[in-house]
Amino acid sequence: MVSQRFDRQMQAYGRWKSALIDGIERYQRWLDGSKMGDAEDDLRIYEVLDALKADRLTIAFVAEFARGKTELINAIFFSEYDRRLLPSEAGRTTMCPTELFWDNTEQKAYVRLLPIETRLSDTSIAEYKQEAIHWTNIDLDLTSPDSMADAFQEIVKIKQVPLDEARKLGLYSDADAHLHAQGGKTPSHIDIPMWRHALISFPHPLLKQGLVILDTPGLNALGSEPELTLNMLPNAQAVVFVLAADTGVTKSDLEMWQHNVKPLRSGHKKGLFVVLNKVDTLWDELKTSAHIEKTVQDQCQRAAQTLGIEPDQIYPASAQKGLLAKIRHDQDLLIRSNIPALENVLASEVLPYKQSLVREHILSSIGTMVKETHDLLASRLGSARKQLQELKGLSGKNNEVIEHLMKKTREEQVAYYKNVESFQGNKRIIQEQSKKLAMTINLAALDELVAQTRNSMSGSWTTHGLKSGMKTFFDGISARLSEVSEFADQLNRLVITIYRTFHQEHGISEIKPVLYSLTKYKQEFQQLYQEAEAFRSSPVTTMTEQHYVIKKFFISLVSHARNIFFKAQRDAETWSKAVMSPLVRQIKDHKEDMEQRLENLRKINESRDTLQSRIEELEKSCASLSKQYAEVKSILSIVNLPLEVMEEPAEATAKAS
Ligand SMILES: Nc1nc2c(ncn2[C@@H]2O[C@H](COP(=O)(O)OP(=O)(O)OP(=O)(O)O)[C@@H](O)[C@H]2O)c(=O)[nH]1
Ligand SMILES: [Mg+2]
């Protein structure tokens, strides 16, 4: 039994995405045919289509060990195999972050494992993913659930290494000694995970539609693998934080929540779910169901208070009973486990949220371009209609009137040409200045700042060194962004003036220029700063070998910041190439328009017979422009289409008792 609600919502999302891809492809063909686009536009459309086709939705499960993360994943997504597919046991089980997805490129089911020793290199997991050679591959036999479950056992494997080796890998520090002490003594060897990261490609219907599940190991994984905190979790569209009813909110649950989970969603409130799992441990058969219900509600209330959230943000559930109920097809137990209600919440919140993110991306990358085409078509339609009116007004008029009109149009034309000359001058200025803008957002300058930060940490890779280092780093970034912002504001003002003047002087319909804004990047830096700050002050940072973790953390932080800078710079470059294009096209259109009007008048002056045929031609072109205009409008409307609302089975919304 696949999670039906989730599956249906995922399908609705898939349909919306296909319609969108179709619409954009139609637009691409149309742009090609009408010769309205340029190479830059082509590239942008191509990139958007590529991103849409590779688009994925990630749900990450985060919690202390043994809260039931893996069991929840088994119950929600993998019950149809009639067994517990991913290993879930008492105590620590999942030893490395595990990504479940479907590899569309290779179209193959496998488990791939990255050896723990790769922690010694500076290469990130994201980079390792590009190099298959470093991963141990196990092909999955889909016909045998037993052999699949065996293969999945790899992700729980551990091995014994001497203390020194664990220290070198950043998995042991003297501060952890008490955790490993045996009979009051520090052992000579300790257990460490065998693998650093696992990738599982699996042809599950939801995974095939682009869903990615990220299961994380409980014990201090967030402290020892900064890439999880800085990249993987912030990039997930939803994070499920799991508590257990048999333990309540412990000190370590709370620390994890405050330092690693809550900051992930500090910028926006969406996509964070808290599950109170194992409520079956409260199912005391000697008590009434009303009493049990109240105990569950009280626990949720207390947990909410401790975490500082609303009680209705906590979803009580029993993953284990949910899985059992699905395997045994026991509907009553399934409802009681509350797993269907949890699936409903995930489906109805995560997918529309994901859709809004995709929509935002489309609008920011090609939205303005489509809008420009739309405005330009409106302007063409406007001038064609004006010409038509002018010609219709000419019937029955004598030569004198026509000659007067010709004279007036020629004068207009001369004035126009003069203005176009001065426009060319302005255009050059904008081009030079916007190139300068892209240069101000300079990656080399960022690298200088990184070097300076390293110096300010003066070789002390400690929490204290990191504190002063991060201050230097973020202060430097903020100073640079203010400089760029000021420059961009000046440039934007200039662009607005040039557009406005031209429109006013020639009575052409107004098109608003696209302005360059740094707001998005400033927000991303703010978010990065908050995540970094939470990580820096987190007690888990002190639990492992600091030197190792802090160095890794710093590398991740810099690569993230570099990425934001890179995007800002690339956008500035694209913007600088495109900012004047709508006006340039409009100027060209208006020039042709005036020439056409003169030509009309000349012909009509020679022979009145041409008047009617010109009117007919213009009527035809007005009709064709109207059609194109409607088409472009329809593309804009697909982007804004909401997901189809799904009917919910009534029983699925029942609450746990
Ligand atoms: N009674 C009860 N036990 C559960 C429930 N969910 C999980 N468990 C048990 O709790 C233990 C831990 O579950 P896991 O899914 O391995 O926990 P985890 O959060 O993935 O732990 P790590 O992988 O170590 O981080 C297992 O023995 C599960 O069978 C539940 O709803 N009720
Ligand atoms: Mg687990």
Coordinates of N, CA, C and O in Angstrom, one line a residue, residues 50-165:
D50 N 15.9 22.4 -18.2 CA 16.8 21.4 -17.7 C 16.5 21.2 -16.2 O 16.4 20.1 -15.7
A51 N 16.4 22.3 -15.5 CA 16.2 22.3 -14.0 C 14.9 21.7 -13.7 O 14.7 20.9 -12.8
L52 N 13.9 22.0 -14.5 CA 12.5 21.5 -14.3 C 12.5 20.0 -14.4 O 11.9 19.3 -13.7
K53 N 13.2 19.5 -15.5 CA 13.2 18.1 -15.7 C 14.0 17.3 -14.6 O 13.7 16.2 -14.3
A54 N 15.0 17.9 -14.1 CA 15.8 17.3 -13.0 C 15.3 17.6 -11.6 O 15.9 17.1 -10.6
D55 N 14.2 18.3 -11.6 CA 13.7 18.8 -10.3 C 13.4 17.7 -9.3 O 12.8 16.7 -9.6
R56 N 13.8 17.9 -8.0 CA 13.5 16.8 -7.0 C 13.0 17.5 -5.7 O 13.1 18.7 -5.5
L57 N 12.3 16.6 -5.0 CA 11.7 17.1 -3.7 C 12.3 16.3 -2.6 O 12.2 15.1 -2.6
T58 N 13.0 17.0 -1.7 CA 13.7 16.2 -0.6 C 13.0 16.4 0.8 O 12.7 17.5 1.2
I59 N 12.7 15.2 1.4 CA 12.2 15.3 2.8 C 13.3 14.6 3.7 O 13.7 13.5 3.4
A60 N 13.8 15.4 4.6 CA 14.8 14.9 5.5 C 14.3 14.5 6.9 O 13.4 15.2 7.4
F61 N 14.7 13.5 7.5 CA 14.3 13.0 8.8 C 15.5 13.2 9.7 O 16.6 12.7 9.5
V62 N 15.3 14.0 10.8 CA 16.3 14.4 11.7 C 15.9 14.1 13.1 O 14.7 14.5 13.5
A63 N 16.7 13.6 13.9 CA 16.4 13.4 15.4 C 17.5 12.7 16.1 O 18.5 12.2 15.4
E64 N 17.4 12.6 17.4 CA 18.4 11.8 18.2 C 18.2 10.4 17.8 O 17.2 10.0 17.1
F65 N 19.2 9.5 18.2 CA 19.1 8.1 17.7 C 17.9 7.4 18.4 O 17.5 7.9 19.5
A66 N 17.4 6.4 17.8 CA 16.4 5.5 18.3 C 15.0 6.2 18.5 O 14.2 5.7 19.3
R67 N 14.8 7.4 17.9 CA 13.5 8.0 18.0 C 12.5 7.4 17.0 O 11.3 7.6 17.1
G68 N 13.0 6.7 16.0 CA 12.2 6.0 15.0 C 12.1 6.7 13.7 O 11.1 6.5 12.9
K69 N 13.2 7.4 13.3 CA 13.2 8.1 12.0 C 13.1 7.0 10.9 O 12.2 7.1 10.0
T70 N 13.9 6.0 11.0 CA 14.0 5.0 9.9 C 12.6 4.2 9.9 O 12.1 3.9 8.8
E71 N 12.1 3.9 11.0 CA 10.8 3.2 11.1 C 9.7 4.0 10.4 O 8.9 3.5 9.7
L72 N 9.7 5.3 10.7 CA 8.7 6.2 10.0 C 8.9 6.2 8.5 O 7.9 6.1 7.8
I73 N 10.1 6.2 8.0 CA 10.3 6.1 6.6 C 9.8 4.8 6.0 O 9.1 4.7 5.0
N74 N 10.1 3.7 6.8 CA 9.6 2.4 6.4 C 8.0 2.4 6.3 O 7.4 1.9 5.4
A75 N 7.4 3.0 7.3 CA 6.0 3.0 7.5 C 5.3 3.9 6.4 O 4.3 3.5 5.8
I76 N 5.9 5.0 6.2 CA 5.2 6.0 5.2 C 5.4 5.5 3.8 O 4.6 5.6 3.0
F77 N 6.7 5.2 3.5 CA 7.0 5.0 2.1 C 7.3 3.6 1.6 O 7.1 3.3 0.4
F78 N 7.6 2.7 2.5 CA 8.1 1.4 2.0 C 7.4 0.2 2.5 O 7.9 -0.9 2.7
S79 N 6.1 0.4 2.9 CA 5.4 -0.7 3.5 C 5.0 -1.8 2.5 O 4.7 -2.9 2.9
E80 N 4.9 -1.4 1.2 CA 4.4 -2.4 0.2 C 5.3 -3.6 0.1 O 4.9 -4.6 -0.6
Y81 N 6.5 -3.6 0.6 CA 7.3 -4.8 0.5 C 7.1 -5.8 1.6 O 7.8 -6.8 1.8
D82 N 6.0 -5.5 2.4 CA 5.5 -6.4 3.4 C 6.6 -6.8 4.4 O 6.6 -7.9 4.9
R83 N 7.5 -5.9 4.6 CA 8.5 -6.2 5.6 C 9.2 -4.8 6.0 O 9.0 -3.8 5.4
R84 N 10.1 -4.9 7.0 CA 10.8 -3.7 7.4 C 12.0 -3.6 6.4 O 13.0 -4.4 6.5
L85 N 11.9 -2.7 5.5 CA 13.0 -2.7 4.4 C 14.3 -2.1 4.9 O 15.3 -2.6 4.7
L86 N 14.2 -0.9 5.5 CA 15.4 -0.3 6.0 C 15.7 -0.7 7.5 O 14.7 -0.8 8.2
P87 N 16.9 -1.0 7.8 CA 17.2 -1.5 9.2 C 16.8 -0.5 10.2 O 17.2 0.7 10.2
S88 N 16.0 -0.9 11.2 CA 15.6 -0.1 12.3 C 15.6 -1.0 13.6 O 14.9 -2.0 13.6
E89 N 16.5 -0.7 14.5 CA 16.6 -1.5 15.7 C 16.7 -0.6 16.9 O 16.9 0.6 16.8
A90 N 16.7 -1.3 18.1 CA 16.9 -0.5 19.3 C 18.3 0.0 19.4 O 19.2 -0.6 18.8
G91 N 18.5 1.1 20.0 CA 19.9 1.7 20.1 C 20.3 2.4 18.7 O 19.4 2.7 17.9
R92 N 21.5 2.7 18.6 CA 22.0 3.3 17.3 C 21.9 2.4 16.1 O 22.4 1.3 16.2
T93 N 21.3 2.8 15.1 CA 21.1 1.9 13.9 C 21.7 2.5 12.7 O 22.8 2.1 12.2
T94 N 21.1 3.5 12.2 CA 21.6 4.2 10.9 C 22.9 4.8 11.3 O 23.0 5.6 12.2
M95 N 24.0 4.4 10.5 CA 25.3 4.9 10.9 C 25.7 6.1 10.0 O 26.7 6.8 10.3
C96 N 25.1 6.2 8.8 CA 25.6 7.3 7.9 C 24.4 7.9 7.2 O 23.3 7.2 7.1
P97 N 24.4 9.2 6.9 CA 23.3 9.8 6.1 C 23.0 9.0 4.9 O 23.9 8.6 4.2
T98 N 21.7 8.7 4.7 CA 21.3 7.8 3.6 C 20.3 8.5 2.7 O 19.3 9.0 3.2
E99 N 20.6 8.6 1.4 CA 19.6 9.3 0.5 C 18.9 8.2 -0.3 O 19.6 7.4 -1.0
L100 N 17.6 8.2 -0.3 CA 16.9 7.3 -1.1 C 16.3 8.1 -2.2 O 15.6 9.1 -2.0
F101 N 16.5 7.6 -3.4 CA 16.0 8.3 -4.6 C 15.9 7.4 -5.8 O 16.3 6.2 -5.6
W102 N 15.6 7.9 -7.0 CA 15.6 7.0 -8.1 C 16.6 7.7 -9.1 O 16.5 8.9 -9.5
D103 N 17.6 6.9 -9.5 CA 18.6 7.4 -10.4 C 18.1 7.4 -11.9 O 18.1 6.3 -12.5
N104 N 17.6 8.5 -12.3 CA 17.0 8.5 -13.6 C 18.0 8.4 -14.8 O 17.6 7.9 -15.8
T105 N 19.2 8.8 -14.5 CA 20.2 8.7 -15.6 C 20.6 7.3 -15.8 O 20.6 6.8 -17.0
E106 N 20.9 6.6 -14.7 CA 21.4 5.2 -14.9 C 20.2 4.2 -15.0 O 20.4 3.1 -15.4
Q107 N 19.0 4.6 -14.5 CA 17.9 3.7 -14.5 C 18.2 2.3 -13.9 O 17.9 1.3 -14.5
K108 N 18.8 2.4 -12.8 CA 19.3 1.2 -12.1 C 19.1 1.2 -10.6 O 19.2 2.3 -10.0
A109 N 18.8 0.1 -10.0 CA 18.7 0.0 -8.6 C 20.0 -0.4 -7.9 O 20.6 -1.4 -8.3
Y110 N 20.4 0.4 -7.0 CA 21.7 0.1 -6.3 C 21.8 0.7 -4.9 O 21.0 1.6 -4.6
V111 N 22.9 0.2 -4.2 CA 23.3 0.9 -3.0 C 24.7 1.3 -3.2 O 25.5 0.5 -3.7
R112 N 25.0 2.6 -3.0 CA 26.4 3.1 -3.2 C 26.9 3.7 -1.9 O 26.2 4.5 -1.2
L113 N 28.1 3.3 -1.5 CA 28.6 3.7 -0.2 C 29.9 4.4 -0.3 O 30.8 3.9 -1.0
L114 N 30.0 5.5 0.4 CA 31.3 6.2 0.4 C 32.1 5.9 1.7 O 31.6 6.1 2.8
P115 N 33.3 5.4 1.5 CA 34.1 5.0 2.7 C 34.3 6.1 3.7 O 34.5 7.3 3.3
I116 N 34.3 5.8 5.0 CA 34.5 6.8 6.0 C 35.8 7.6 5.9 O 36.0 8.7 6.2
E117 N 36.8 6.8 5.3 CA 38.2 7.4 5.2 C 38.2 8.7 4.3 O 39.1 9.5 4.4
T118 N 37.2 8.8 3.5 CA 37.2 10.0 2.6 C 37.0 11.3 3.4 O 37.2 12.4 2.9
R119 N 36.7 11.2 4.7 CA 36.7 12.3 5.6 C 38.1 13.0 5.7 O 38.2 14.2 6.0
L120 N 39.1 12.2 5.4 CA 40.5 12.8 5.5 C 40.8 13.8 4.4 O 41.6 14.6 4.5
S121 N 40.0 13.7 3.3 CA 40.3 14.6 2.2 C 39.4 15.9 2.3 O 38.5 15.9 3.1
D122 N 39.8 16.9 1.5 CA 38.9 18.1 1.6 C 37.8 18.1 0.6 O 37.1 19.1 0.5
T123 N 37.7 17.0 -0.1 CA 36.6 16.9 -1.1 C 35.2 16.8 -0.4 O 35.1 16.0 0.5
S124 N 34.2 17.5 -0.9 CA 32.9 17.4 -0.3 C 32.1 16.2 -0.8 O 32.5 15.7 -1.8
I125 N 31.1 15.9 0.0 CA 30.3 14.7 -0.5 C 29.6 15.1 -1.8 O 29.6 14.2 -2.7
A126 N 29.2 16.3 -2.0 CA 28.6 16.7 -3.3 C 29.6 16.5 -4.4 O 29.2 16.0 -5.5
E127 N 30.9 16.8 -4.2 CA 31.9 16.5 -5.2 C 32.1 15.0 -5.4 O 32.2 14.6 -6.6
Y128 N 32.1 14.3 -4.3 CA 32.3 12.8 -4.5 C 31.2 12.2 -5.3 O 31.4 11.2 -6.0
K129 N 30.0 12.8 -5.2 CA 28.9 12.2 -5.9 C 29.1 12.2 -7.4 O 28.5 11.5 -8.2
Q130 N 30.0 13.1 -7.9 CA 30.3 13.2 -9.3 C 31.3 12.1 -9.7 O 31.5 11.9 -10.9
E131 N 31.9 11.5 -8.7 CA 33.0 10.5 -9.1 C 32.6 9.1 -8.6 O 33.0 8.8 -7.4
A132 N 32.0 8.3 -9.4 CA 31.5 7.0 -9.0 C 32.6 6.1 -8.5 O 32.4 5.2 -7.6
I133 N 33.9 6.3 -8.9 CA 35.0 5.5 -8.6 C 35.2 5.3 -7.1 O 35.7 4.3 -6.6
H134 N 34.9 6.4 -6.3 CA 35.1 6.4 -4.9 C 34.1 5.6 -4.1 O 34.2 5.4 -2.9
W135 N 33.0 5.2 -4.7 CA 31.9 4.5 -4.0 C 31.9 3.0 -4.2 O 32.2 2.5 -5.3
T136 N 31.5 2.3 -3.1 CA 31.4 0.9 -3.3 C 30.0 0.6 -3.8 O 29.0 1.1 -3.2
N137 N 29.8 -0.1 -4.8 CA 28.5 -0.3 -5.4 C 27.9 -1.7 -5.2 O 28.6 -2.7 -5.3
I138 N 26.7 -1.8 -4.8 CA 26.0 -3.1 -4.7 C 24.7 -3.0 -5.5 O 23.9 -2.1 -5.2
D139 N 24.6 -3.8 -6.5 CA 23.4 -3.8 -7.3 C 22.3 -4.4 -6.6 O 22.5 -5.4 -5.8
L140 N 21.1 -3.9 -6.7 CA 19.9 -4.5 -5.9 C 19.1 -5.4 -6.8 O 18.8 -5.1 -7.9
D141 N 18.8 -6.6 -6.2 CA 17.9 -7.5 -6.9 C 16.5 -7.3 -6.4 O 16.1 -7.7 -5.4
L142 N 15.7 -6.6 -7.3 CA 14.4 -6.2 -6.9 C 13.4 -7.3 -6.8 O 12.4 -7.1 -6.2
T143 N 13.8 -8.5 -7.3 CA 12.9 -9.6 -7.2 C 13.0 -10.3 -5.8 O 12.2 -11.1 -5.5
S144 N 14.0 -9.9 -5.0 CA 14.2 -10.5 -3.8 C 14.3 -9.5 -2.6 O 15.3 -9.0 -2.3
P145 N 13.1 -9.3 -1.9 CA 13.2 -8.4 -0.8 C 14.2 -8.8 0.3 O 14.8 -7.9 0.9
D146 N 14.5 -10.1 0.4 CA 15.4 -10.5 1.4 C 16.8 -10.0 1.1 O 17.6 -9.5 1.9
S147 N 17.2 -10.2 -0.2 CA 18.5 -9.8 -0.6 C 18.7 -8.3 -0.6 O 19.7 -7.7 -0.3
M148 N 17.5 -7.6 -0.8 CA 17.5 -6.1 -0.7 C 17.8 -5.7 0.7 O 18.6 -4.8 1.0
A149 N 17.0 -6.3 1.6 CA 17.2 -5.9 3.0 C 18.6 -6.2 3.5 O 19.2 -5.4 4.3
D150 N 19.2 -7.3 2.9 CA 20.6 -7.6 3.3 C 21.6 -6.5 2.8 O 22.5 -6.0 3.5
A151 N 21.3 -6.0 1.6 CA 22.2 -4.9 1.0 C 22.0 -3.7 1.9 O 23.0 -3.0 2.1
F152 N 20.8 -3.4 2.3 CA 20.6 -2.2 3.2 C 21.3 -2.3 4.5 O 21.5 -1.3 5.2
Q153 N 21.6 -3.6 4.9 CA 22.3 -3.7 6.2 C 23.6 -3.0 6.2 O 24.2 -2.7 7.2
E154 N 24.2 -2.8 5.0 CA 25.5 -2.1 4.9 C 25.5 -0.8 5.6 O 26.5 -0.3 6.2
I155 N 24.3 -0.1 5.6 CA 24.3 1.3 6.1 C 24.4 1.3 7.6 O 24.5 2.4 8.2
V156 N 24.3 0.2 8.2 CA 24.4 0.2 9.7 C 25.8 -0.4 10.1 O 26.0 -0.6 11.3
K157 N 26.6 -0.7 9.1 CA 27.9 -1.3 9.5 C 28.9 -0.4 10.2 O 29.0 0.8 9.9
I158 N 29.6 -1.0 11.2 CA 30.6 -0.2 11.9 C 31.9 -1.0 11.9 O 31.9 -2.2 11.5
K159 N 33.0 -0.4 12.3 CA 34.2 -1.1 12.4 C 35.0 -0.6 13.6 O 34.8 0.6 14.0
Q160 N 36.0 -1.4 14.0 CA 36.8 -0.9 15.2 C 38.1 -0.4 14.6 O 38.7 -0.9 13.8
V161 N 38.4 0.8 15.2 CA 39.7 1.4 14.8 C 40.5 1.9 16.0 O 39.8 2.2 17.0
P162 N 41.8 2.0 15.9 CA 42.5 2.5 17.1 C 42.1 4.0 17.3 O 41.7 4.7 16.4
L163 N 42.2 4.4 18.6 CA 41.8 5.8 18.9 C 42.4 6.9 18.0 O 41.7 7.8 17.6
D164 N 43.7 6.7 17.7 CA 44.3 7.7 16.9 C 43.7 7.9 15.6 O 43.6 9.0 15.0
E165 N 43.3 6.7 15.0 CA 42.7 6.8 13.7 C 41.4 7.5 13.7 O 41.1 8.4 12.9

